[in-house]
Amino acid sequence: MPKAVVSEEKRRRRRPTRSGTVLSEHLIIDTALRLLREHGSAGLSARRLGLALDCDPSALYRYFRGMDDLTLAIGDTLIGQALDGWRPTGAWREDLRRLGMRIHTAYVSHPQAAVLTTSRVTGRANELAADEAVLGVLRTAGLAVGEAVRVYHAFIDQTLAFAALDAASLALPNAALRAEDEVWRSTYGHLPAASHPNIAAAAPLLATEMVRSAYPSALELLLDAVAARLVG
Amino acid sequence: MPKAVVSEEKRRRRRPTRSGTVLSEHLIIDTALRLLREHGSAGLSARRLGLALDCDPSALYRYFRGMDDLTLAIGDTLIGQALDGWRPTGAWREDLRRLGMRIHTAYVSHPQAAVLTTSRVTGRANELAADEAVLGVLRTAGLAVGEAVRVYHAFIDQTLAFAALDAASLALPNAALRAEDEVWRSTYGHLPAASHPNIAAAAPLLATEMVRSAYPSALELLLDAVAARLVG
DNA sequence: CTTCTTATGCCAACACAGTTGACCTTACGC
DNA sequence: GCGTAAGGTCAACTGTGTTGGCATAAGAAG
């Protein structure tokens, strides 16, 4: 076992695995994302990863301190994807909306990975870049530092929170998914109006509404609040 | 292994375990909550639960279909605690605020358990009661069914999402907690102003702000939006 | 081109997890 | 009291993360 993991830049020796492939942080993370997509958020394991990469599971410990460390790296990769290509235009509201939607989208498009990473603070490069971007937009919009920090907090937490929730429902394995659908239709749909009048009345609407994400509307609410502070 | 689990009401035989204690759904859930609090969200396992209850791990399968089923039951217990004692007063805004804060508080006061359960739809009794309560408040406030459902969706998702996020940071084991604190202070605190000017400027405020939950302010924003719809 | 060092892949083993099937004992309904 | 079956127990299976020791080949040095 390595005492300390060699950082990717310092890595010199590129020894191929027995089957010929050459490992790297990037390759490992990519394969992990594939495994997560194919086998669900519980389908990522050191042994399965070793199988997919055709290497011994313990080889992974030369690249990450453990599975948890790998998880954080995956999370940072997602943020990186969200930020890729984003540039501030100067129109704060549009910038912030795009940023929020991009982060939300990046997580939700890898639901199984998102489930594992949304609520972790990594301090890695891409996460820092995202924080810097949000704070930058808010301050150039005209907010004082203190207010910018408060809004930043609400913004980033709300985005991650909804991403986590939306990802969680997308990440459910097919069986559980059908089970939850069944719960909505059978339990909620056939609830006696005597005991649960409001659910009974809303049942058909519930089934369609609960599929969509509530994030876009929540985001607009937050942007409205920021706008109010800027004029006031 | 039991083909189907006997529901708690139908349970007749109360056979004591070898050490004398008599098992029950309630006792098992309580013990599980204790284990979660004491050993963190990864500290709940069938074997440890068996040890704490002084019974064989496989005995649990007479009460729950598996660890996942137990998890859902724990979640429903938390919602039950949140609802316990809540009554609608007729003042919709106050009712909704109290409901939101109660649910958020219930989850956050069992962070380790919340991490496991926040994003699961169970269809169990207490969850149904909570949904019925929210829809009831919104409709008696004067919202049409369609709008009530949309607001209900945003409300419940937002509450659970923030609960999950806030719980996650509270649930981190001490070591990881210190590590994240370290990340905030060292990484964010000593970031060169050249590359990350906005984080550098906001660093002292970030450290204090990021400890608080952003839920209360997010909740007020949502209530404002509902109020706007009611007058319009 | 040879030699040396050490990074890094591989192997075997550990303790822990969830889950199951067979067994057996004992509480309860009659 | 008796018969039944609920439910606690045991042993075993597969899968997990992680580690220490070992072997080998990549790349630096000469």
Short mmCIF file of N, CA and C in Angstrom, two decimals, chain A residues 34-139:
data_model
loop_
_atom_site.label_atom_id
_atom_site.label_comp_id
_atom_site.label_asym_id
_atom_site.label_seq_id
_atom_site.Cartn_x
_atom_site.Cartn_y
_atom_site.Cartn_z
N ARG A 34 -18.58 5.08 -15.97
CA ARG A 34 -19.29 4.10 -16.81
C ARG A 34 -19.92 3.02 -15.94
N LEU A 35 -19.15 2.54 -14.99
CA LEU A 35 -19.69 1.50 -14.10
C LEU A 35 -20.91 2.00 -13.35
N LEU A 36 -20.81 3.26 -12.86
CA LEU A 36 -21.94 3.83 -12.12
C LEU A 36 -23.18 3.88 -13.00
N ARG A 37 -22.98 4.32 -14.24
CA ARG A 37 -24.12 4.42 -15.15
C ARG A 37 -24.72 3.04 -15.41
N GLU A 38 -23.83 2.06 -15.61
CA GLU A 38 -24.33 0.74 -16.02
C GLU A 38 -24.90 -0.08 -14.86
N HIS A 39 -24.29 0.07 -13.67
CA HIS A 39 -24.69 -0.81 -12.58
C HIS A 39 -25.34 -0.10 -11.41
N GLY A 40 -25.60 1.22 -11.54
CA GLY A 40 -26.25 1.93 -10.45
C GLY A 40 -25.25 2.43 -9.42
N SER A 41 -25.75 3.28 -8.51
CA SER A 41 -24.84 3.97 -7.60
C SER A 41 -24.21 3.02 -6.59
N ALA A 42 -24.75 1.82 -6.46
CA ALA A 42 -24.13 0.85 -5.55
C ALA A 42 -23.24 -0.10 -6.34
N GLY A 43 -23.15 0.12 -7.65
CA GLY A 43 -22.43 -0.83 -8.50
C GLY A 43 -20.97 -0.51 -8.66
N LEU A 44 -20.51 0.53 -7.97
CA LEU A 44 -19.09 0.87 -8.04
C LEU A 44 -18.36 0.23 -6.88
N SER A 45 -17.41 -0.61 -7.19
CA SER A 45 -16.61 -1.22 -6.13
C SER A 45 -15.19 -1.39 -6.66
N ALA A 46 -14.27 -1.45 -5.75
CA ALA A 46 -12.87 -1.58 -6.15
C ALA A 46 -12.67 -2.82 -7.02
N ARG A 47 -13.35 -3.88 -6.65
CA ARG A 47 -13.14 -5.12 -7.39
C ARG A 47 -13.74 -5.05 -8.79
N ARG A 48 -14.94 -4.46 -8.88
CA ARG A 48 -15.55 -4.34 -10.19
C ARG A 48 -14.73 -3.41 -11.08
N LEU A 49 -14.23 -2.34 -10.46
CA LEU A 49 -13.40 -1.39 -11.19
C LEU A 49 -12.15 -2.11 -11.70
N GLY A 50 -11.56 -2.94 -10.85
CA GLY A 50 -10.40 -3.70 -11.27
C GLY A 50 -10.72 -4.62 -12.44
N LEU A 51 -11.88 -5.22 -12.37
CA LEU A 51 -12.31 -6.12 -13.44
C LEU A 51 -12.46 -5.35 -14.75
N ALA A 52 -13.12 -4.19 -14.68
CA ALA A 52 -13.37 -3.40 -15.87
C ALA A 52 -12.07 -2.88 -16.48
N LEU A 53 -11.11 -2.54 -15.61
CA LEU A 53 -9.84 -1.99 -16.08
C LEU A 53 -8.82 -3.09 -16.36
N ASP A 54 -9.21 -4.31 -16.02
CA ASP A 54 -8.31 -5.44 -16.17
C ASP A 54 -7.03 -5.27 -15.35
N CYS A 55 -7.23 -4.84 -14.12
CA CYS A 55 -6.08 -4.72 -13.23
C CYS A 55 -6.50 -5.19 -11.83
N ASP A 56 -5.54 -5.36 -10.97
CA ASP A 56 -5.87 -5.77 -9.62
C ASP A 56 -6.49 -4.59 -8.85
N PRO A 57 -7.51 -4.88 -8.05
CA PRO A 57 -8.15 -3.79 -7.30
C PRO A 57 -7.14 -2.97 -6.50
N SER A 58 -6.14 -3.63 -5.97
CA SER A 58 -5.22 -2.89 -5.11
C SER A 58 -4.37 -1.89 -5.90
N ALA A 59 -4.31 -2.05 -7.21
CA ALA A 59 -3.54 -1.09 -8.01
C ALA A 59 -4.16 0.31 -7.91
N LEU A 60 -5.47 0.37 -7.66
CA LEU A 60 -6.15 1.66 -7.58
C LEU A 60 -5.60 2.51 -6.45
N TYR A 61 -5.06 1.84 -5.45
CA TYR A 61 -4.57 2.58 -4.28
C TYR A 61 -3.27 3.32 -4.58
N ARG A 62 -2.72 3.10 -5.78
CA ARG A 62 -1.57 3.90 -6.20
C ARG A 62 -2.05 5.24 -6.74
N TYR A 63 -3.34 5.35 -7.02
CA TYR A 63 -3.88 6.56 -7.63
C TYR A 63 -4.81 7.33 -6.69
N PHE A 64 -5.49 6.61 -5.80
CA PHE A 64 -6.38 7.26 -4.85
C PHE A 64 -6.17 6.64 -3.47
N ARG A 65 -6.35 7.46 -2.44
CA ARG A 65 -6.09 6.96 -1.09
C ARG A 65 -7.08 5.87 -0.69
N GLY A 66 -8.21 5.84 -1.37
CA GLY A 66 -9.24 4.84 -1.06
C GLY A 66 -10.45 5.14 -1.91
N MET A 67 -11.50 4.37 -1.74
CA MET A 67 -12.69 4.58 -2.55
C MET A 67 -13.30 5.95 -2.28
N ASP A 68 -13.17 6.42 -1.06
CA ASP A 68 -13.74 7.73 -0.74
C ASP A 68 -13.03 8.83 -1.52
N ASP A 69 -11.72 8.72 -1.58
CA ASP A 69 -10.94 9.70 -2.32
C ASP A 69 -11.34 9.68 -3.80
N LEU A 70 -11.53 8.51 -4.32
CA LEU A 70 -11.98 8.38 -5.71
C LEU A 70 -13.33 9.05 -5.91
N THR A 71 -14.22 8.86 -4.94
CA THR A 71 -15.54 9.48 -4.99
C THR A 71 -15.44 11.00 -5.12
N LEU A 72 -14.58 11.59 -4.29
CA LEU A 72 -14.41 13.04 -4.34
C LEU A 72 -13.88 13.48 -5.71
N ALA A 73 -12.96 12.70 -6.26
CA ALA A 73 -12.41 13.03 -7.57
C ALA A 73 -13.51 12.98 -8.63
N ILE A 74 -14.40 12.01 -8.53
CA ILE A 74 -15.52 11.92 -9.47
C ILE A 74 -16.38 13.17 -9.38
N GLY A 75 -16.68 13.59 -8.14
CA GLY A 75 -17.48 14.79 -7.94
C GLY A 75 -16.85 16.00 -8.59
N ASP A 76 -15.55 16.15 -8.38
CA ASP A 76 -14.87 17.31 -8.97
C ASP A 76 -14.90 17.27 -10.49
N THR A 77 -14.85 16.07 -11.04
CA THR A 77 -14.95 15.93 -12.49
C THR A 77 -16.30 16.44 -12.99
N LEU A 78 -17.36 16.12 -12.25
CA LEU A 78 -18.69 16.59 -12.66
C LEU A 78 -18.76 18.11 -12.66
N ILE A 79 -18.23 18.74 -11.59
CA ILE A 79 -18.23 20.20 -11.56
C ILE A 79 -17.43 20.75 -12.74
N GLY A 80 -16.32 20.08 -13.03
CA GLY A 80 -15.51 20.51 -14.16
C GLY A 80 -16.31 20.49 -15.46
N GLN A 81 -17.07 19.44 -15.66
CA GLN A 81 -17.92 19.35 -16.85
C GLN A 81 -18.91 20.51 -16.89
N ALA A 82 -19.47 20.86 -15.73
CA ALA A 82 -20.46 21.93 -15.67
C ALA A 82 -19.83 23.26 -16.07
N LEU A 83 -18.61 23.47 -15.61
CA LEU A 83 -17.94 24.75 -15.85
C LEU A 83 -17.36 24.85 -17.26
N ASP A 84 -17.15 23.73 -17.88
CA ASP A 84 -16.45 23.71 -19.16
C ASP A 84 -17.20 24.53 -20.22
N GLY A 85 -16.59 25.60 -20.64
CA GLY A 85 -17.19 26.43 -21.67
C GLY A 85 -17.98 27.60 -21.14
N TRP A 86 -18.22 27.64 -19.84
CA TRP A 86 -18.97 28.76 -19.27
C TRP A 86 -18.09 29.99 -19.17
N ARG A 87 -18.60 31.13 -19.61
CA ARG A 87 -17.88 32.40 -19.48
C ARG A 87 -18.86 33.45 -18.99
N PRO A 88 -18.43 34.31 -18.06
CA PRO A 88 -19.34 35.38 -17.62
C PRO A 88 -19.57 36.37 -18.74
N THR A 89 -20.82 36.77 -18.93
CA THR A 89 -21.14 37.71 -20.00
C THR A 89 -21.27 39.13 -19.46
N GLY A 90 -21.42 39.25 -18.14
CA GLY A 90 -21.62 40.56 -17.55
C GLY A 90 -23.06 40.77 -17.12
N ALA A 91 -23.98 40.06 -17.74
CA ALA A 91 -25.38 40.11 -17.31
C ALA A 91 -25.56 39.13 -16.16
N TRP A 92 -25.56 39.63 -14.93
CA TRP A 92 -25.46 38.76 -13.77
C TRP A 92 -26.57 37.72 -13.70
N ARG A 93 -27.78 38.14 -14.02
CA ARG A 93 -28.90 37.21 -13.86
C ARG A 93 -28.78 36.03 -14.82
N GLU A 94 -28.44 36.36 -16.04
CA GLU A 94 -28.26 35.32 -17.03
C GLU A 94 -27.07 34.42 -16.67
N ASP A 95 -25.98 35.05 -16.23
CA ASP A 95 -24.79 34.28 -15.85
C ASP A 95 -25.10 33.29 -14.74
N LEU A 96 -25.81 33.79 -13.74
CA LEU A 96 -26.10 32.95 -12.58
C LEU A 96 -27.07 31.83 -12.94
N ARG A 97 -28.05 32.16 -13.77
CA ARG A 97 -29.02 31.16 -14.19
C ARG A 97 -28.32 30.04 -14.95
N ARG A 98 -27.48 30.43 -15.90
CA ARG A 98 -26.74 29.44 -16.69
C ARG A 98 -25.89 28.56 -15.80
N LEU A 99 -25.19 29.22 -14.86
CA LEU A 99 -24.31 28.47 -13.97
C LEU A 99 -25.09 27.44 -13.16
N GLY A 100 -26.20 27.90 -12.59
CA GLY A 100 -27.02 26.99 -11.79
C GLY A 100 -27.53 25.82 -12.62
N MET A 101 -28.07 26.16 -13.79
CA MET A 101 -28.62 25.10 -14.64
C MET A 101 -27.53 24.14 -15.11
N ARG A 102 -26.33 24.68 -15.40
CA ARG A 102 -25.24 23.83 -15.84
C ARG A 102 -24.83 22.84 -14.75
N ILE A 103 -24.68 23.34 -13.54
CA ILE A 103 -24.28 22.46 -12.44
C ILE A 103 -25.36 21.40 -12.22
N HIS A 104 -26.60 21.88 -12.15
CA HIS A 104 -27.71 20.95 -11.96
C HIS A 104 -27.73 19.90 -13.06
N THR A 105 -27.56 20.34 -14.28
CA THR A 105 -27.60 19.42 -15.42
C THR A 105 -26.46 18.41 -15.36
N ALA A 106 -25.27 18.90 -15.03
CA ALA A 106 -24.11 18.01 -14.99
C ALA A 106 -24.33 16.89 -13.98
N TYR A 107 -24.82 17.24 -12.82
CA TYR A 107 -25.07 16.22 -11.80
C TYR A 107 -26.17 15.28 -12.25
N VAL A 108 -27.27 15.87 -12.74
CA VAL A 108 -28.43 15.04 -13.06
C VAL A 108 -28.15 14.11 -14.25
N SER A 109 -27.18 14.50 -15.09
CA SER A 109 -26.90 13.62 -16.23
C SER A 109 -25.96 12.48 -15.84
N HIS A 110 -25.48 12.52 -14.63
CA HIS A 110 -24.77 11.35 -14.07
C HIS A 110 -25.40 11.05 -12.71
N PRO A 111 -26.65 10.65 -12.71
CA PRO A 111 -27.39 10.58 -11.44
C PRO A 111 -26.72 9.66 -10.42
N GLN A 112 -26.28 8.54 -10.88
CA GLN A 112 -25.70 7.57 -9.95
C GLN A 112 -24.43 8.11 -9.31
N ALA A 113 -23.64 8.85 -10.08
CA ALA A 113 -22.45 9.47 -9.52
C ALA A 113 -22.83 10.63 -8.60
N ALA A 114 -23.83 11.39 -9.02
CA ALA A 114 -24.25 12.55 -8.24
C ALA A 114 -24.68 12.14 -6.84
N VAL A 115 -25.39 11.03 -6.76
CA VAL A 115 -25.87 10.56 -5.46
C VAL A 115 -24.71 10.43 -4.48
N LEU A 116 -23.58 9.99 -4.99
CA LEU A 116 -22.44 9.76 -4.11
C LEU A 116 -21.69 11.04 -3.74
N THR A 117 -21.80 12.07 -4.57
CA THR A 117 -20.87 13.19 -4.42
C THR A 117 -21.48 14.53 -4.08
N THR A 118 -22.79 14.70 -4.30
CA THR A 118 -23.39 16.04 -4.18
C THR A 118 -23.09 16.71 -2.86
N SER A 119 -23.07 15.95 -1.79
CA SER A 119 -22.97 16.61 -0.48
C SER A 119 -21.58 16.52 0.12
N ARG A 120 -20.58 16.56 -0.72
CA ARG A 120 -19.21 16.53 -0.23
C ARG A 120 -18.46 17.79 -0.63
N VAL A 121 -17.74 18.35 0.30
CA VAL A 121 -16.86 19.48 -0.01
C VAL A 121 -15.47 18.93 -0.25
N THR A 122 -14.92 19.18 -1.46
CA THR A 122 -13.65 18.54 -1.78
C THR A 122 -12.48 19.50 -1.72
N GLY A 123 -12.72 20.77 -2.05
CA GLY A 123 -11.61 21.72 -2.09
C GLY A 123 -10.71 21.48 -3.28
N ARG A 124 -11.12 20.63 -4.19
CA ARG A 124 -10.31 20.38 -5.39
C ARG A 124 -10.48 21.50 -6.40
N ALA A 125 -9.70 21.46 -7.43
CA ALA A 125 -9.57 22.59 -8.35
C ALA A 125 -10.90 23.08 -8.92
N ASN A 126 -11.68 22.18 -9.49
CA ASN A 126 -12.90 22.62 -10.17
C ASN A 126 -13.92 23.19 -9.21
N GLU A 127 -13.99 22.62 -8.01
CA GLU A 127 -14.93 23.14 -7.03
C GLU A 127 -14.56 24.58 -6.68
N LEU A 128 -13.28 24.81 -6.46
CA LEU A 128 -12.81 26.17 -6.17
C LEU A 128 -13.17 27.12 -7.30
N ALA A 129 -12.97 26.67 -8.53
CA ALA A 129 -13.26 27.52 -9.68
C ALA A 129 -14.73 27.89 -9.72
N ALA A 130 -15.60 26.95 -9.39
CA ALA A 130 -17.04 27.21 -9.39
C ALA A 130 -17.39 28.25 -8.34
N ASP A 131 -16.86 28.09 -7.13
CA ASP A 131 -17.14 29.04 -6.06
C ASP A 131 -16.67 30.44 -6.46
N GLU A 132 -15.46 30.47 -7.00
CA GLU A 132 -14.90 31.74 -7.44
C GLU A 132 -15.81 32.39 -8.49
N ALA A 133 -16.32 31.60 -9.40
CA ALA A 133 -17.18 32.12 -10.46
C ALA A 133 -18.45 32.73 -9.89
N VAL A 134 -19.11 32.02 -8.99
CA VAL A 134 -20.37 32.52 -8.42
C VAL A 134 -20.13 33.82 -7.66
N LEU A 135 -19.12 33.80 -6.78
CA LEU A 135 -18.82 35.01 -6.01
C LEU A 135 -18.48 36.17 -6.94
N GLY A 136 -17.75 35.88 -8.00
CA GLY A 136 -17.39 36.93 -8.94
C GLY A 136 -18.60 37.58 -9.58
N VAL A 137 -19.51 36.77 -10.05
CA VAL A 137 -20.73 37.30 -10.68
C VAL A 137 -21.49 38.18 -9.70
N LEU A 138 -21.65 37.71 -8.46
CA LEU A 138 -22.43 38.46 -7.48
C LEU A 138 -21.78 39.80 -7.15
N ARG A 139 -20.46 39.81 -7.02
CA ARG A 139 -19.79 41.05 -6.63
C ARG A 139 -19.75 42.06 -7.78
#
